[in-house]
Amino acid sequence: MTGAARLEMKNISKQYYGNRVLKGLSFSVNKGEVLSLVGENGAGKSTLMNILFGMPVIHSTGGFDGEIFLDGEKANIKSPEEAMKLGIGMVHQEFMLLPGFTITENIKLNREITKDSLLSKIFGKPMKWLDLPAMKADARQSMDTIGLGIDEMLPVRGLPVGHMQFVEIARELDKKNIRLLVLDEPTAVLTESDADKLLEAMKILTGKGISILFISHRLDEVMAASDKIVVLRDGEQIAETRPSETTIDRIAELMVGRKIESGEMVGRPPSELKDDYILEIRDLSVAMPGERVKGVNLDVKRGEILGIGGLAGQGKIGIANGIMGLFPSDGDVKKNGKTIKLNAARASLDNAMAFVSEDRRGTGLLLDDSIEFNIVATAIQVQGKFLTPGKVRILDSQAMTGLATNMIQELDIRCTGPGQLTRRLSGGNQQKVCIARAIILEPNLLFVSEPTRGIDIGAKKLILDHLVKLNRDNGLTIVMTSSELAELRSICDRIAIVYQGKLEGILLPTDSDRDFGLMMAGEYHKFHGKEAV
Amino acid sequence: MDNDFLNKLGIPRLIISLFLAFLVAAAFSFGLPMGQIFSAMLTRFGMNSLLVLAMIPTIQAGAGPNFGLPFGIICGLIGATLAIELDLRGFTAFFFAIGVSIPLGAIAGWLYGLLLNRVKGQEMTVGTYMGFSIVSVMCIFWLMAPYKSPEMVWPYGGDGLRVTVVLDGRMEQLLDRFLSFTVNGVTIPTGLLLATALCCVLLWIFMRTRTGLAMSVVGSNPRFAEASGLNVNKYRLLASVVSCAMGAAGIVIYSQSYGFIQLYQAPLYMALYSVSAILIGGASLQRATITQALIGTFLFNALLVIALPVANVAMDSDISEIMRVIISNGIILYALTRKEVGGDAR
């Protein structure tokens, strides 16, 4: 290997408000190489890409430490425009295409080829005409390079998603100076055959000397496509390896691996929980955008804490939202043997189920109302509590305030009093209000989604401890959905892993990191060849 | 402490109150008949308050101030004209008018609510033009309706209602005079104020029932409401029904105090005055309280009452109508552009 690497990132660190999210990453990619970045959600992949692209979010939060070299030259990237000038291209997870424009127009957007017109001679450049034939030829060339054989003048609206992905790549390729291409989960929305085509296109690109940074959750693709694999976990670079030197299950293990002290785990052995099911879910589909559930079968044991885990977008969030009637769903859900009417929030609430939503500010709170009213609002409507007796029943302020004061004490909600607006509370305290609201419905089955997302460590522990306390003292069955595997493993009795909208399997918190990693990547059955527990 | 007080009061209310105080002082120094002015303030406060209170249900239910209030007002006008057509007098006429107005207003509110549920997020614009359209449609109705009472139809031709119908001897100032008395030259319209108080109490109770609370949950966060098993559209519809029914009853109270029933184009801008009054009182487009409605009604009307005579003396010209337009539209503009949240609803 002669000469400098195409991209070298040296000792990259980043803090957000004192929270270290990247801890000294260093790696390099050579010309024409594919380097894959793998890691769970929140491992730091996006932050790393934001740094590489000079996104404003990085610079508005104090910049980063470390150095970036492109072909041996130190690059000081302060904005996405500079990144583009340096020849870094990016294909986003969400499509950044204008639906009403043709493929050619999208590919050449802001880099249009122009020719002189009468007006431009007078008014200058902005009045030039587009040279459409030249633009078409350019677009055609880029599309041919990656084997996209459709008409370059088709509008983007209505193209299959696979084609849109290719149009994005063609757009990056059309930038003549492109040296490094970042593909952020390009295959997430593709069918398998489209994904195969994409991998082939990647080979063509590397053949032309373009280097690729590839981000994917599909480990088999990573193994097939990359020259180098870098594993990230919690902002740390855990390993740098090559496909020939490793295996999928080794990567899975590296991705997940956390040291969890056995003392931290409170899950009970399977023998302690009887096969007495409080909830039986059969063939549940939920049309929740971005978290689609496609036929889940799952049983919840009475008195357990069941975790639902999986990567973002695989559908774990959709399960509770579907059962609680917040998104259109279909299937058969039985509680204590009795079928629950779906698509009706009231029916679920009437059947002693309660829900703490992952969308705290959007669904979970009345932001412009007081803490006390937030806590009692659902109970008033569903159960007619906190109303004065008599013919005309109105809000019983005394009972409301009394209860809220108790809850504030019990859950240690830091506030100026029960009358404070919830908008003014911190994330952790808002979450406690949501939990209080669910508890006073006196449910026997509680769904909690992402209970600790975006809240500080102290509040996190308090909330998890309180959930365990509710479970042990009151016998409340809890179904907790979380993106944080460590959190699930610390309090759950069993953990169901969802992959591509289906149940991949159920693990115990004590199972190996490797098994969790494989299940979340959808590779478990290929290795074990057996049905889930 | 001072800051707290200022925050609660709000800068706009502070400025308006100071302006009002300045006008009162000016009126006093010009030697204007203060007794009459204060009486007029109280009367205008009473006659407008129910129309302003009618804004609360729709604001609380998340449909914004009810710009479609003219729809309800027209139902009230139908009730009042019917009472005269049937040759009723006194409290019989008044209660008959109210009794007819409320169900008609409720029906209008139901239709209007159906419309509002189809145009979520644009209630204010749609409501305004809905109000304008219905006023125009009703102009045809007033011309064509088969009313026969000679007190109301045009003296020539005998077809169609007059622009203003005089209530003299029917129910003119019926509530205003009920138990009224005079202190230091200020006539207190006791009956009118009692009626206002009654409306406030009824609305207060309603907004604290399970239904009323559901309404404000729906307005505060529709997603939260759905997750609590509430039917968002149903409660928005109900808010519109209640609001329009209140508007219908409100115009009857307004007319009896005013002494005339104003038909044709008169209801056109009534919603705007009510909206600006409640916004002056400190309500936001999402949250409003009864106190805010009352404070706003008083400030808005007191200003109008006193601005005219003071301006006449000071400037030798009638600018009160111009003032009213500037104030009411200015306040609406102000409220539409600010993002801060209003006070607690309960």
PDB file of C-alpha atoms in Angstrom, chain A residues 297-453:
ATOM      1  CA  ASN A 297     -47.370 -13.853  18.050  1.00  0.00           C
ATOM      2  CA  LEU A 298     -46.474 -13.290  21.667  1.00  0.00           C
ATOM      3  CA  ASP A 299     -47.701 -14.452  25.069  1.00  0.00           C
ATOM      4  CA  VAL A 300     -47.295 -12.451  28.239  1.00  0.00           C
ATOM      5  CA  LYS A 301     -47.125 -14.330  31.507  1.00  0.00           C
ATOM      6  CA  ARG A 302     -49.035 -13.077  34.508  1.00  0.00           C
ATOM      7  CA  GLY A 303     -46.799 -11.196  36.915  1.00  0.00           C
ATOM      8  CA  GLU A 304     -43.715 -10.975  34.725  1.00  0.00           C
ATOM      9  CA  ILE A 305     -41.752  -8.092  33.321  1.00  0.00           C
ATOM     10  CA  LEU A 306     -41.485  -8.810  29.628  1.00  0.00           C
ATOM     11  CA  GLY A 307     -39.045  -6.829  27.564  1.00  0.00           C
ATOM     12  CA  ILE A 308     -39.481  -6.094  23.884  1.00  0.00           C
ATOM     13  CA  GLY A 309     -36.246  -5.240  22.149  1.00  0.00           C
ATOM     14  CA  GLY A 310     -34.893  -4.860  18.656  1.00  0.00           C
ATOM     15  CA  LEU A 311     -33.302  -2.265  16.451  1.00  0.00           C
ATOM     16  CA  ALA A 312     -35.034   0.966  15.503  1.00  0.00           C
ATOM     17  CA  GLY A 313     -37.618   0.632  12.756  1.00  0.00           C
ATOM     18  CA  GLN A 314     -38.099  -3.114  13.195  1.00  0.00           C
ATOM     19  CA  GLY A 315     -41.520  -2.742  14.781  1.00  0.00           C
ATOM     20  CA  LYS A 316     -40.958  -3.224  18.511  1.00  0.00           C
ATOM     21  CA  ILE A 317     -42.573   0.157  19.285  1.00  0.00           C
ATOM     22  CA  GLY A 318     -45.619  -0.709  17.197  1.00  0.00           C
ATOM     23  CA  ILE A 319     -46.768  -3.633  19.348  1.00  0.00           C
ATOM     24  CA  ALA A 320     -47.879  -1.658  22.418  1.00  0.00           C
ATOM     25  CA  ASN A 321     -49.220   1.203  20.298  1.00  0.00           C
ATOM     26  CA  GLY A 322     -51.320  -1.244  18.318  1.00  0.00           C
ATOM     27  CA  ILE A 323     -52.769  -3.049  21.333  1.00  0.00           C
ATOM     28  CA  MET A 324     -53.621   0.262  22.995  1.00  0.00           C
ATOM     29  CA  GLY A 325     -55.512   1.439  19.927  1.00  0.00           C
ATOM     30  CA  LEU A 326     -53.257   4.287  18.871  1.00  0.00           C
ATOM     31  CA  PHE A 327     -52.482   3.007  15.399  1.00  0.00           C
ATOM     32  CA  PRO A 328     -54.618   0.934  13.038  1.00  0.00           C
ATOM     33  CA  SER A 329     -54.078  -2.700  13.841  1.00  0.00           C
ATOM     34  CA  ASP A 330     -55.349  -6.106  12.940  1.00  0.00           C
ATOM     35  CA  GLY A 331     -55.139  -9.520  14.563  1.00  0.00           C
ATOM     36  CA  ASP A 332     -56.357 -11.283  17.657  1.00  0.00           C
ATOM     37  CA  VAL A 333     -55.470 -10.127  21.165  1.00  0.00           C
ATOM     38  CA  LYS A 334     -56.886 -11.971  24.164  1.00  0.00           C
ATOM     39  CA  LYS A 335     -56.580 -10.785  27.731  1.00  0.00           C
ATOM     40  CA  ASN A 336     -57.385 -13.426  30.333  1.00  0.00           C
ATOM     41  CA  GLY A 337     -58.915 -15.428  27.500  1.00  0.00           C
ATOM     42  CA  LYS A 338     -61.274 -12.613  26.502  1.00  0.00           C
ATOM     43  CA  THR A 339     -60.821 -11.021  23.088  1.00  0.00           C
ATOM     44  CA  ILE A 340     -59.923  -7.333  23.191  1.00  0.00           C
ATOM     45  CA  LYS A 341     -61.475  -5.066  20.615  1.00  0.00           C
ATOM     46  CA  LEU A 342     -58.691  -3.536  18.560  1.00  0.00           C
ATOM     47  CA  ASN A 343     -58.516   0.018  17.196  1.00  0.00           C
ATOM     48  CA  ALA A 344     -60.383   1.271  20.245  1.00  0.00           C
ATOM     49  CA  ALA A 345     -58.296   2.930  22.925  1.00  0.00           C
ATOM     50  CA  ARG A 346     -61.258   2.893  25.265  1.00  0.00           C
ATOM     51  CA  ALA A 347     -61.684  -0.872  25.063  1.00  0.00           C
ATOM     52  CA  SER A 348     -58.057  -1.422  26.014  1.00  0.00           C
ATOM     53  CA  LEU A 349     -58.275   1.043  28.905  1.00  0.00           C
ATOM     54  CA  ASP A 350     -61.527  -0.535  30.110  1.00  0.00           C
ATOM     55  CA  ASN A 351     -59.784  -3.899  30.210  1.00  0.00           C
ATOM     56  CA  ALA A 352     -57.359  -2.693  32.875  1.00  0.00           C
ATOM     57  CA  MET A 353     -54.473  -2.066  30.542  1.00  0.00           C
ATOM     58  CA  ALA A 354     -52.518   1.183  30.629  1.00  0.00           C
ATOM     59  CA  PHE A 355     -49.819   2.641  28.437  1.00  0.00           C
ATOM     60  CA  VAL A 356     -46.874   4.971  28.948  1.00  0.00           C
ATOM     61  CA  SER A 357     -46.130   6.199  25.446  1.00  0.00           C
ATOM     62  CA  GLU A 358     -42.668   6.547  23.953  1.00  0.00           C
ATOM     63  CA  ASP A 359     -43.873   9.829  22.470  1.00  0.00           C
ATOM     64  CA  ARG A 360     -43.860  11.656  25.779  1.00  0.00           C
ATOM     65  CA  ARG A 361     -44.519  15.184  24.607  1.00  0.00           C
ATOM     66  CA  GLY A 362     -46.695  14.239  21.653  1.00  0.00           C
ATOM     67  CA  THR A 363     -49.005  11.632  23.177  1.00  0.00           C
ATOM     68  CA  GLY A 364     -48.161  11.319  26.837  1.00  0.00           C
ATOM     69  CA  LEU A 365     -48.737  14.796  28.230  1.00  0.00           C
ATOM     70  CA  LEU A 366     -51.008  17.806  28.200  1.00  0.00           C
ATOM     71  CA  LEU A 367     -48.091  20.212  28.121  1.00  0.00           C
ATOM     72  CA  ASP A 368     -50.104  23.332  28.904  1.00  0.00           C
ATOM     73  CA  ASP A 369     -51.962  21.786  31.805  1.00  0.00           C
ATOM     74  CA  SER A 370     -50.950  21.286  35.404  1.00  0.00           C
ATOM     75  CA  ILE A 371     -49.236  18.199  36.759  1.00  0.00           C
ATOM     76  CA  GLU A 372     -52.302  17.322  38.808  1.00  0.00           C
ATOM     77  CA  PHE A 373     -54.677  17.500  35.864  1.00  0.00           C
ATOM     78  CA  ASN A 374     -52.303  15.458  33.716  1.00  0.00           C
ATOM     79  CA  ILE A 375     -52.271  12.727  36.331  1.00  0.00           C
ATOM     80  CA  VAL A 376     -56.048  12.477  36.693  1.00  0.00           C
ATOM     81  CA  ALA A 377     -57.216  13.366  33.162  1.00  0.00           C
ATOM     82  CA  THR A 378     -57.456   9.807  31.862  1.00  0.00           C
ATOM     83  CA  ALA A 379     -58.955   8.430  35.074  1.00  0.00           C
ATOM     84  CA  ILE A 380     -61.697  11.075  34.946  1.00  0.00           C
ATOM     85  CA  GLN A 381     -62.662  10.139  31.422  1.00  0.00           C
ATOM     86  CA  VAL A 382     -62.289   6.389  31.579  1.00  0.00           C
ATOM     87  CA  GLN A 383     -63.348   5.603  35.133  1.00  0.00           C
ATOM     88  CA  GLY A 384     -65.230   8.701  36.246  1.00  0.00           C
ATOM     89  CA  LYS A 385     -62.933   9.161  39.227  1.00  0.00           C
ATOM     90  CA  PHE A 386     -62.071  12.511  40.829  1.00  0.00           C
ATOM     91  CA  LEU A 387     -65.543  13.917  40.288  1.00  0.00           C
ATOM     92  CA  THR A 388     -67.825  15.181  43.043  1.00  0.00           C
ATOM     93  CA  PRO A 389     -70.792  12.967  43.925  1.00  0.00           C
ATOM     94  CA  GLY A 390     -74.303  14.024  43.005  1.00  0.00           C
ATOM     95  CA  LYS A 391     -76.351  14.654  39.873  1.00  0.00           C
ATOM     96  CA  VAL A 392     -74.100  17.192  38.224  1.00  0.00           C
ATOM     97  CA  ARG A 393     -70.643  15.789  38.780  1.00  0.00           C
ATOM     98  CA  ILE A 394     -67.802  18.256  38.473  1.00  0.00           C
ATOM     99  CA  LEU A 395     -64.062  18.060  38.982  1.00  0.00           C
ATOM    100  CA  ASP A 396     -63.134  17.371  42.605  1.00  0.00           C
ATOM    101  CA  SER A 397     -60.117  19.667  42.942  1.00  0.00           C
ATOM    102  CA  GLN A 398     -59.371  18.562  46.470  1.00  0.00           C
ATOM    103  CA  ALA A 399     -59.177  14.890  45.614  1.00  0.00           C
ATOM    104  CA  MET A 400     -57.126  15.705  42.535  1.00  0.00           C
ATOM    105  CA  THR A 401     -54.592  17.829  44.383  1.00  0.00           C
ATOM    106  CA  GLY A 402     -54.377  15.340  47.230  1.00  0.00           C
ATOM    107  CA  LEU A 403     -53.615  12.463  44.935  1.00  0.00           C
ATOM    108  CA  ALA A 404     -51.160  14.480  42.876  1.00  0.00           C
ATOM    109  CA  THR A 405     -49.306  15.523  46.023  1.00  0.00           C
ATOM    110  CA  ASN A 406     -48.956  11.878  47.027  1.00  0.00           C
ATOM    111  CA  MET A 407     -47.750  10.889  43.589  1.00  0.00           C
ATOM    112  CA  ILE A 408     -45.233  13.727  43.512  1.00  0.00           C
ATOM    113  CA  GLN A 409     -43.805  12.413  46.756  1.00  0.00           C
ATOM    114  CA  GLU A 410     -43.892   8.759  45.838  1.00  0.00           C
ATOM    115  CA  LEU A 411     -42.222   9.217  42.453  1.00  0.00           C
ATOM    116  CA  ASP A 412     -40.017  12.093  43.581  1.00  0.00           C
ATOM    117  CA  ILE A 413     -41.266  14.445  40.863  1.00  0.00           C
ATOM    118  CA  ARG A 414     -39.180  17.607  41.122  1.00  0.00           C
ATOM    119  CA  CYS A 415     -41.573  20.514  40.672  1.00  0.00           C
ATOM    120  CA  THR A 416     -42.807  23.706  42.289  1.00  0.00           C
ATOM    121  CA  GLY A 417     -46.121  22.071  43.159  1.00  0.00           C
ATOM    122  CA  PRO A 418     -49.030  20.096  41.729  1.00  0.00           C
ATOM    123  CA  GLY A 419     -50.181  23.169  39.812  1.00  0.00           C
ATOM    124  CA  GLN A 420     -47.038  23.535  37.720  1.00  0.00           C
ATOM    125  CA  LEU A 421     -47.451  23.141  33.973  1.00  0.00           C
ATOM    126  CA  THR A 422     -45.839  19.947  32.716  1.00  0.00           C
ATOM    127  CA  ARG A 423     -44.166  21.866  29.866  1.00  0.00           C
ATOM    128  CA  ARG A 424     -41.807  23.358  32.410  1.00  0.00           C
ATOM    129  CA  LEU A 425     -40.644  19.999  33.824  1.00  0.00           C
ATOM    130  CA  SER A 426     -37.484  18.172  32.800  1.00  0.00           C
ATOM    131  CA  GLY A 427     -37.775  15.034  30.657  1.00  0.00           C
ATOM    132  CA  GLY A 428     -37.340  12.683  33.602  1.00  0.00           C
ATOM    133  CA  ASN A 429     -40.003  14.410  35.676  1.00  0.00           C
ATOM    134  CA  GLN A 430     -42.376  14.498  32.723  1.00  0.00           C
ATOM    135  CA  GLN A 431     -41.890  10.758  32.392  1.00  0.00           C
ATOM    136  CA  LYS A 432     -42.748  10.302  36.072  1.00  0.00           C
ATOM    137  CA  VAL A 433     -45.989  12.234  35.499  1.00  0.00           C
ATOM    138  CA  CYS A 434     -46.817   9.878  32.626  1.00  0.00           C
ATOM    139  CA  ILE A 435     -46.171   6.860  34.834  1.00  0.00           C
ATOM    140  CA  ALA A 436     -48.274   8.329  37.643  1.00  0.00           C
ATOM    141  CA  ARG A 437     -51.133   8.829  35.193  1.00  0.00           C
ATOM    142  CA  ALA A 438     -50.921   5.196  34.100  1.00  0.00           C
ATOM    143  CA  ILE A 439     -50.696   3.844  37.646  1.00  0.00           C
ATOM    144  CA  ILE A 440     -53.768   5.599  38.999  1.00  0.00           C
ATOM    145  CA  LEU A 441     -55.814   3.800  36.356  1.00  0.00           C
ATOM    146  CA  GLU A 442     -55.017   0.742  38.503  1.00  0.00           C
ATOM    147  CA  PRO A 443     -54.157  -1.472  35.562  1.00  0.00           C
ATOM    148  CA  ASN A 444     -53.115  -5.098  35.909  1.00  0.00           C
ATOM    149  CA  LEU A 445     -51.134  -4.914  32.679  1.00  0.00           C
ATOM    150  CA  LEU A 446     -48.907  -1.940  31.979  1.00  0.00           C
ATOM    151  CA  PHE A 447     -47.191  -1.174  28.686  1.00  0.00           C
ATOM    152  CA  VAL A 448     -44.176   1.090  29.006  1.00  0.00           C
ATOM    153  CA  SER A 449     -42.375   2.253  25.884  1.00  0.00           C
ATOM    154  CA  GLU A 450     -38.885   3.741  25.956  1.00  0.00           C
ATOM    155  CA  PRO A 451     -39.295   4.824  29.597  1.00  0.00           C
ATOM    156  CA  THR A 452     -35.790   6.216  29.889  1.00  0.00           C
ATOM    157  CA  ARG A 453     -35.273   7.795  26.489  1.00  0.00           C
TER     158      ARG A 453
END
